[in-house]
Tab-separated table of C-alpha atoms in Angstrom:
chain	number	residue	atom	x	y	z
A	1	MET	CA	-1.932	-20.221	-1.859
A	2	ILE	CA	-3.622	-17.077	-3.188
A	3	GLN	CA	-5.643	-17.820	-6.305
A	4	PHE	CA	-4.711	-15.607	-9.225
A	5	ARG	CA	-7.181	-15.465	-12.093
A	6	ILE	CA	-6.380	-14.486	-15.657
A	7	GLN	CA	-9.048	-13.444	-18.143
A	8	PRO	CA	-7.777	-14.496	-21.597
A	9	ASP	CA	-10.359	-12.371	-23.436
A	10	SER	CA	-9.446	-9.186	-21.551
A	11	GLU	CA	-7.918	-6.145	-23.240
A	12	ILE	CA	-5.427	-6.081	-20.356
A	13	PRO	CA	-2.361	-8.221	-21.216
A	14	ALA	CA	-2.156	-11.438	-19.204
A	15	SER	CA	1.284	-10.506	-17.832
A	16	THR	CA	-0.089	-7.156	-16.604
A	17	GLN	CA	-3.034	-8.881	-14.932
A	18	LEU	CA	-0.691	-11.228	-13.050
A	19	PHE	CA	1.816	-8.460	-12.194
A	20	ASN	CA	-0.890	-6.226	-10.698
A	21	GLN	CA	-2.399	-9.072	-8.670
A	22	ILE	CA	0.977	-10.124	-7.208
A	23	ARG	CA	1.899	-6.496	-6.471
A	24	PHE	CA	-1.416	-6.046	-4.661
A	25	ALA	CA	-0.749	-9.210	-2.634
A	26	ILE	CA	2.619	-7.756	-1.565
A	27	ALA	CA	1.248	-4.269	-0.843
A	28	SER	CA	-1.643	-5.645	1.247
A	29	ARG	CA	0.714	-7.963	3.202
A	30	GLN	CA	-0.910	-11.153	1.921
A	31	TYR	CA	2.641	-11.828	0.732
A	32	PRO	CA	4.752	-10.439	3.638
A	33	PRO	CA	8.526	-9.808	3.532
A	34	GLY	CA	10.393	-13.106	3.291
A	35	TYR	CA	7.450	-14.919	1.707
A	36	LYS	CA	8.502	-17.337	-1.031
A	37	LEU	CA	6.559	-16.792	-4.243
A	38	PRO	CA	5.078	-19.837	-6.005
A	39	SER	CA	7.323	-21.545	-8.536
A	40	THR	CA	6.755	-20.680	-12.184
A	41	ARG	CA	5.513	-24.218	-12.686
A	42	ALA	CA	2.933	-24.001	-9.885
A	43	LEU	CA	1.729	-20.615	-11.077
A	44	ALA	CA	1.544	-21.836	-14.679
A	45	MET	CA	-0.713	-24.711	-13.577
A	46	GLN	CA	-2.931	-22.293	-11.635
A	47	THR	CA	-3.234	-19.529	-14.229
A	48	GLY	CA	-2.731	-21.321	-17.521
A	49	LEU	CA	0.060	-18.932	-18.478
A	50	HIS	CA	3.343	-20.056	-20.023
A	51	ARG	CA	6.231	-20.299	-17.564
A	52	ASN	CA	8.205	-17.791	-19.665
A	53	THR	CA	5.427	-15.230	-19.126
A	54	ILE	CA	5.516	-15.815	-15.366
A	55	SER	CA	9.318	-15.526	-15.356
A	56	LYS	CA	8.961	-12.189	-17.160
A	57	VAL	CA	6.527	-10.972	-14.455
A	58	TYR	CA	8.922	-12.090	-11.698
A	59	ARG	CA	11.789	-10.224	-13.378
A	60	GLN	CA	9.653	-7.080	-13.536
A	61	LEU	CA	8.821	-7.426	-9.821
A	62	GLU	CA	12.529	-7.832	-9.093
A	63	ASP	CA	13.420	-4.803	-11.225
A	64	ASP	CA	10.895	-2.779	-9.207
A	65	GLY	CA	12.558	-3.869	-5.962
A	66	LEU	CA	9.556	-5.816	-4.665
A	67	VAL	CA	11.129	-9.284	-4.708
A	68	GLU	CA	14.601	-10.777	-4.799
A	69	SER	CA	15.910	-13.960	-6.344
A	70	LEU	CA	18.051	-16.275	-4.225
A	71	ALA	CA	20.067	-18.699	-6.345
A	72	GLY	CA	18.904	-22.264	-5.900
A	73	SER	CA	16.169	-21.254	-3.474
A	74	GLY	CA	13.491	-19.218	-5.242
A	75	ILE	CA	11.885	-15.788	-5.391
A	76	TYR	CA	11.161	-14.020	-2.100
A	77	VAL	CA	9.306	-10.835	-1.144
A	78	ARG	CA	11.938	-8.265	-0.284
A	79	ALA	CA	12.101	-6.527	3.092
A	80	GLN	CA	11.763	-2.787	2.517
A	81	GLY	CA	12.195	0.556	4.218
A	82	HIS	CA	13.103	0.584	7.923
A	83	GLU	CA	12.093	-3.071	8.253
A	84	GLY	CA	14.818	-3.906	5.757
A	85	GLY	CA	17.585	-2.240	7.726
A	86	SER	CA	17.456	1.387	6.489
A	87	LYS	CA	19.722	3.331	8.847
A	88	LEU	CA	21.455	6.585	9.506
A	89	GLN	CA	24.583	6.812	7.382
A	90	SER	CA	27.488	7.874	9.623
A	91	PRO	CA	31.164	6.792	9.746
A	92	ILE	CA	30.661	5.052	13.111
A	93	LEU	CA	27.741	2.994	11.862
A	94	LYS	CA	29.575	2.067	8.656
A	95	GLU	CA	32.454	0.773	10.766
A	96	ASN	CA	30.159	-1.177	13.120
A	97	PRO	CA	27.088	-2.333	11.123
A	98	GLN	CA	26.442	-5.372	13.340
A	99	ALA	CA	26.626	-3.270	16.518
A	100	TYR	CA	23.942	-0.973	15.135
A	101	LYS	CA	21.649	-3.950	14.479
A	102	VAL	CA	22.099	-5.112	18.053
A	103	VAL	CA	21.174	-1.653	19.371
A	104	GLN	CA	18.054	-1.523	17.187
A	105	GLN	CA	16.858	-4.971	18.224
A	106	ALA	CA	17.471	-4.280	21.911
A	107	LEU	CA	15.641	-0.963	21.793
A	108	ASP	CA	12.650	-2.457	20.008
A	109	GLU	CA	12.519	-5.192	22.621
A	110	LEU	CA	12.513	-2.611	25.431
A	111	LEU	CA	9.756	-0.615	23.764
A	112	SER	CA	7.630	-3.719	23.255
A	113	HIS	CA	7.794	-4.365	27.013
A	114	GLY	CA	6.575	-0.890	27.916
A	115	CYS	CA	9.827	0.992	28.301
A	116	SER	CA	9.465	4.619	27.199
A	117	LEU	CA	11.929	6.371	24.948
A	118	ASN	CA	13.006	8.627	27.824
A	119	GLN	CA	13.726	5.611	30.040
A	120	ALA	CA	15.773	3.963	27.291
A	121	ARG	CA	17.535	7.209	26.376
A	122	GLU	CA	20.329	6.816	28.935
A	123	ILE	CA	21.201	3.380	27.537
A	124	PHE	CA	20.848	3.997	23.810
A	125	LEU	CA	21.408	7.742	23.512
A	126	ALA	CA	22.550	7.857	19.875
A	127	GLU	CA	19.697	5.679	18.569
A	128	ILE	CA	17.023	7.476	20.594
A	129	ASP	CA	18.270	10.906	19.546
A	130	TRP	CA	18.122	9.867	15.913
A	131	ARG	CA	14.558	8.579	16.202
A	132	LEU	CA	13.396	11.734	17.988
A	133	ARG	CA	15.055	13.969	15.388
A	134	CYS	CA	13.456	12.011	12.562
A	135	SER	CA	10.098	12.167	14.291
A	136	ALA	CA	10.135	15.967	14.183
A	137	ARG	CA	8.933	15.868	10.597
A	138	VAL	CA	6.797	13.198	8.925
A	139	LEU	CA	6.557	13.248	5.129
A	140	VAL	CA	4.193	11.172	3.008
A	141	ALA	CA	5.684	10.598	-0.450
A	142	VAL	CA	3.734	9.399	-3.496
A	143	PRO	CA	3.990	9.899	-7.273
A	144	ALA	CA	2.338	13.042	-8.600
A	145	GLY	CA	0.197	10.790	-10.806
A	146	ASP	CA	-1.452	9.206	-7.757
A	147	ILE	CA	-1.606	12.176	-5.386
A	148	GLY	CA	-4.914	10.833	-4.083
A	149	ALA	CA	-3.117	7.916	-2.418
A	150	GLY	CA	-1.020	10.461	-0.532
A	151	GLU	CA	-4.103	12.435	0.498
A	152	LEU	CA	-5.599	9.210	1.833
A	153	MET	CA	-2.499	8.411	3.873
A	154	VAL	CA	-2.158	11.951	5.252
A	155	TYR	CA	-5.831	11.979	6.269
A	156	GLU	CA	-5.599	8.677	8.154
A	157	LEU	CA	-2.163	9.323	9.681
A	158	GLU	CA	-3.170	12.707	11.081
A	159	GLN	CA	-6.301	11.122	12.547
A	160	SER	CA	-4.290	8.312	14.171
A	161	LEU	CA	-1.023	10.018	15.128
A	162	LYS	CA	-2.468	13.422	16.133
A	163	ILE	CA	0.546	15.214	14.608
A	164	PRO	CA	0.961	17.249	11.391
A	165	VAL	CA	1.894	15.184	8.343
A	166	GLN	CA	3.189	16.762	5.125
A	167	LEU	CA	2.315	15.442	1.658
A	168	VAL	CA	5.176	15.573	-0.868
A	169	THR	CA	5.279	14.196	-4.388
A	170	MET	CA	8.197	11.929	-5.208
A	171	GLU	CA	9.208	14.434	-7.869
A	172	GLU	CA	9.563	17.139	-5.175
A	173	LEU	CA	11.064	14.873	-2.503
A	174	PRO	CA	14.783	15.364	-3.377
A	175	ALA	CA	14.492	19.155	-3.058
A	176	VAL	CA	12.555	18.862	0.221
A	177	LEU	CA	15.114	16.483	1.751
A	178	ASP	CA	17.954	18.805	0.721
A	179	LYS	CA	16.481	21.394	3.085
A	180	THR	CA	16.074	19.183	6.162
A	181	SER	CA	18.408	17.084	8.287
A	182	SER	CA	15.693	15.209	10.175
A	183	ALA	CA	12.607	13.556	8.770
A	184	THR	CA	10.774	10.286	8.483
A	185	VAL	CA	9.387	9.474	5.051
A	186	VAL	CA	6.432	7.114	4.849
A	187	THR	CA	4.871	5.718	1.711
A	188	SER	CA	2.731	2.866	0.474
A	189	ARG	CA	4.531	-0.396	-0.192
A	190	TYR	CA	3.530	0.180	-3.833
A	191	PHE	CA	6.077	3.011	-4.099
A	192	ILE	CA	8.718	1.973	-1.563
A	193	GLY	CA	11.467	1.100	-4.061
A	194	GLU	CA	11.428	4.465	-5.801
A	195	VAL	CA	11.228	6.412	-2.528
A	196	GLU	CA	14.153	4.512	-1.003
A	197	VAL	CA	16.347	5.395	-3.981
A	198	ILE	CA	15.645	9.098	-3.322
A	199	ALA	CA	15.954	8.991	0.478
A	200	ALA	CA	18.991	6.714	0.938
A	201	PRO	CA	21.664	9.321	-0.004
A	202	LYS	CA	20.036	11.830	2.383
A	203	ALA	CA	20.404	9.650	5.513
A	204	VAL	CA	16.627	9.716	5.961
A	205	ARG	CA	14.726	6.614	7.002
A	206	VAL	CA	11.776	5.336	5.007
A	207	ILE	CA	8.921	3.324	6.521
A	208	PRO	CA	6.536	1.410	4.233
A	209	LEU	CA	2.831	1.317	5.022
A	210	ASP	CA	0.710	-1.735	4.263
A	211	ILE	CA	-2.691	-1.079	2.722
A	212	GLN	CA	-5.810	-3.027	3.615
A	213	ASP	CA	-6.526	-6.097	1.483
A	214	TYR	CA	-10.307	-5.392	1.613
A	215	ALA	CA	-10.895	-9.162	1.651
A	216	LYS	CA	-14.356	-8.834	3.222
A	217	GLU	CA	-15.509	-6.321	0.629
A	218	PHE	CA	-14.050	-8.270	-2.305
A	219	ASN	CA	-15.780	-11.446	-1.097
A	220	LEU	CA	-19.099	-9.634	-0.975
A	221	LEU	CA	-18.633	-8.204	-4.464
A	222	LYS	CA	-17.466	-11.593	-5.728
A	223	ASN	CA	-20.848	-13.099	-4.813
A	224	LEU	CA	-23.039	-10.504	-6.520
A	225	PRO	CA	-25.430	-11.832	-9.186
A	226	LYS	CA	-24.275	-12.033	-12.784
A	227	ASP	CA	-24.744	-8.811	-14.811
A	228	SER	CA	-24.495	-6.683	-11.657
A	229	CYS	CA	-22.799	-3.293	-11.825
A	230	ILE	CA	-20.244	-2.388	-9.162
A	231	GLY	CA	-19.080	1.160	-8.476
A	232	ILE	CA	-15.682	1.814	-6.849
A	233	VAL	CA	-14.784	5.270	-5.493
A	234	SER	CA	-11.356	6.186	-4.122
A	235	LEU	CA	-9.037	9.147	-3.727
A	236	SER	CA	-6.288	6.912	-5.140
A	237	SER	CA	-6.306	6.419	-8.911
A	238	GLY	CA	-3.756	3.619	-8.463
A	239	TRP	CA	-6.062	1.732	-6.100
A	240	LEU	CA	-8.911	2.081	-8.602
A	241	ARG	CA	-6.788	0.475	-11.308
A	242	ALA	CA	-5.796	-2.369	-8.980
A	243	ALA	CA	-9.402	-2.977	-7.887
A	244	GLU	CA	-10.583	-3.086	-11.492
A	245	VAL	CA	-7.982	-5.732	-12.373
A	246	ILE	CA	-8.797	-7.826	-9.289
A	247	LEU	CA	-12.552	-7.731	-9.856
A	248	HIS	CA	-12.053	-8.546	-13.512
A	249	GLY	CA	-9.945	-11.518	-12.436
A	250	LEU	CA	-12.669	-12.675	-10.052
A	251	ARG	CA	-15.662	-12.258	-12.337
A	252	GLY	CA	-14.439	-11.494	-15.855
A	253	ASP	CA	-17.211	-9.999	-17.988
A	254	GLU	CA	-19.965	-11.238	-15.671
A	255	ILE	CA	-20.131	-7.857	-13.956
A	256	LEU	CA	-19.647	-4.241	-14.978
A	257	VAL	CA	-17.095	-2.288	-12.944
A	258	MET	CA	-17.302	1.510	-12.835
A	259	THR	CA	-14.619	3.586	-11.101
A	260	SER	CA	-14.383	7.221	-10.101
A	261	GLN	CA	-12.489	9.616	-7.883
A	262	PRO	CA	-14.630	11.729	-5.523
A	263	LYS	CA	-13.996	14.975	-7.417
A	264	ASP	CA	-15.504	13.633	-10.657
A	265	SER	CA	-19.183	14.497	-10.092
A	266	TYR	CA	-20.243	13.446	-13.609
A	267	LYS	CA	-18.854	9.919	-13.208
A	268	LEU	CA	-20.224	9.649	-9.678
A	269	GLN	CA	-23.755	10.495	-10.745
A	270	ALA	CA	-23.592	8.004	-13.620
A	271	MET	CA	-22.309	5.401	-11.166
A	272	VAL	CA	-25.041	5.774	-8.535
A	273	LYS	CA	-27.689	5.637	-11.270
A	274	ARG	CA	-26.318	2.415	-12.753
A	275	ALA	CA	-24.637	0.394	-9.970
A	276	GLN	CA	-26.240	-1.960	-7.467
A	277	VAL	CA	-23.346	-1.500	-5.016
A	278	VAL	CA	-20.970	1.457	-4.629
A	279	PHE	CA	-17.891	0.812	-2.509
A	280	SER	CA	-15.696	3.668	-1.214
A	281	THR	CA	-12.195	3.048	0.122
A	282	ASP	CA	-12.209	6.121	2.367
A	283	LYS	CA	-14.522	8.518	4.173
A	284	PRO	CA	-14.055	11.497	1.788
A	285	SER	CA	-14.969	9.238	-1.148
A	286	PHE	CA	-17.953	7.864	0.769
A	287	ALA	CA	-19.197	11.382	1.480
A	288	ALA	CA	-18.912	12.236	-2.233
A	289	ALA	CA	-20.878	9.093	-3.170
A	290	GLN	CA	-23.581	10.001	-0.654
A	291	ALA	CA	-23.808	13.519	-2.104
A	292	ALA	CA	-24.068	12.189	-5.660
A	293	LEU	CA	-26.855	9.822	-4.635
A	294	HIS	CA	-28.694	12.612	-2.844
A	295	ASN	CA	-28.497	14.857	-5.921
A	296	CYS	CA	-30.118	12.363	-8.276
A	297	VAL	CA	-32.154	10.127	-5.942
A	298	GLU	CA	-35.413	11.204	-7.611
A	299	ASP	CA	-34.199	9.749	-10.926
A	300	ILE	CA	-33.344	6.335	-9.446
A	301	ILE	CA	-35.844	3.523	-9.016
A	302	ARG	CA	-33.550	1.381	-6.867
A	303	PRO	CA	-30.786	3.318	-5.080
A	304	PRO	CA	-27.463	1.461	-4.797
A	305	LYS	CA	-26.103	0.083	-1.555
A	306	LEU	CA	-23.292	2.362	-0.360
A	307	MET	CA	-20.328	0.748	1.425
A	308	CYS	CA	-17.231	2.291	2.985
A	309	GLY	CA	-13.946	0.656	3.968
A	310	GLU	CA	-12.821	1.182	7.546
A	311	ASN	CA	-9.250	2.251	6.746
A	312	TYR	CA	-6.873	2.466	3.788
A	313	ILE	CA	-3.757	1.839	5.917
A	314	GLY	CA	-3.432	-1.437	7.805
A	315	THR	CA	-3.709	-1.261	11.605
A	316	THR	CA	-0.367	-3.021	12.089
A	317	SER	CA	1.380	-0.343	10.028
A	318	ILE	CA	-0.195	2.439	12.083
A	319	ASN	CA	0.962	0.805	15.321
A	320	LEU	CA	4.476	0.286	13.925
A	321	LEU	CA	4.693	3.937	12.913
A	322	LYS	CA	3.506	5.083	16.350
A	323	ARG	CA	6.239	3.011	17.947
A	324	GLU	CA	8.906	4.260	15.561
A	325	LEU	CA	7.922	7.881	16.227
A	326	GLY	CA	7.829	7.378	19.990
A	327	LEU	CA	4.117	8.082	20.203
A	328	GLY	CA	3.258	5.084	22.361
């Protein structure tokens, strides 16, 4: 079981610490769809929190659409987006929901055995046509407050898929979908619930992307000497907040955590002067950290070690999206 750590002397409320850690576990696929969350009793023994506090966190996760409660069974991570059965809304499919599931499963099986979309087209014409129409336009949707997460996803998707990808804020998404009849919307699992609410009435499918759990990097940072300073750089302000909570849970006040987005040159320069290790979640952030270090290297006795994550989006999610878009 994942070990959640709560710092009782933190300014961050204990319930918020636990909520953010569980949400990160879901978003990074450590808790995959269908995974049964620990009982409130087990989590209370692990974290020291009251069971009522844990129940409150579980209710918040359920309200956000990340988990679902099954009476007499427990709390489970909810399947989301296309993996949860999002489908084209048409009268025929409403009349035959089970038939549509059979078609989807059969097509996915054919694709997994090397059958191309064109070969399967004659057998499953309606399903294939829908996928090809949706593949004509790929939209990445994120909240305006964390536009950097969207920039990260667009950057990596265009590199991997070799097709244009459009970034749209969730606030703009309804107007954009009103003007198109064919699109695939992708988003981080962090934001899937809100995006599905917008996309469902438009008959547009939504595919959630899993982010990396950065386990290797977190383990390295976890073992740094006491009183070390760690710098975290990312295009995503939301990821920075999550990383700060996780590192605080791992080490408490033993280490100093500094965070910055790549555009904040003042914070970046302060970070490279103070930190022993600077970790970047993405290549643009890593380039900004390198530039900041280069600009003030003469003022630093011991330059920090610069690290860069390989990818923000999980490899499995990239491969799933390629398959869904018919890109091989």
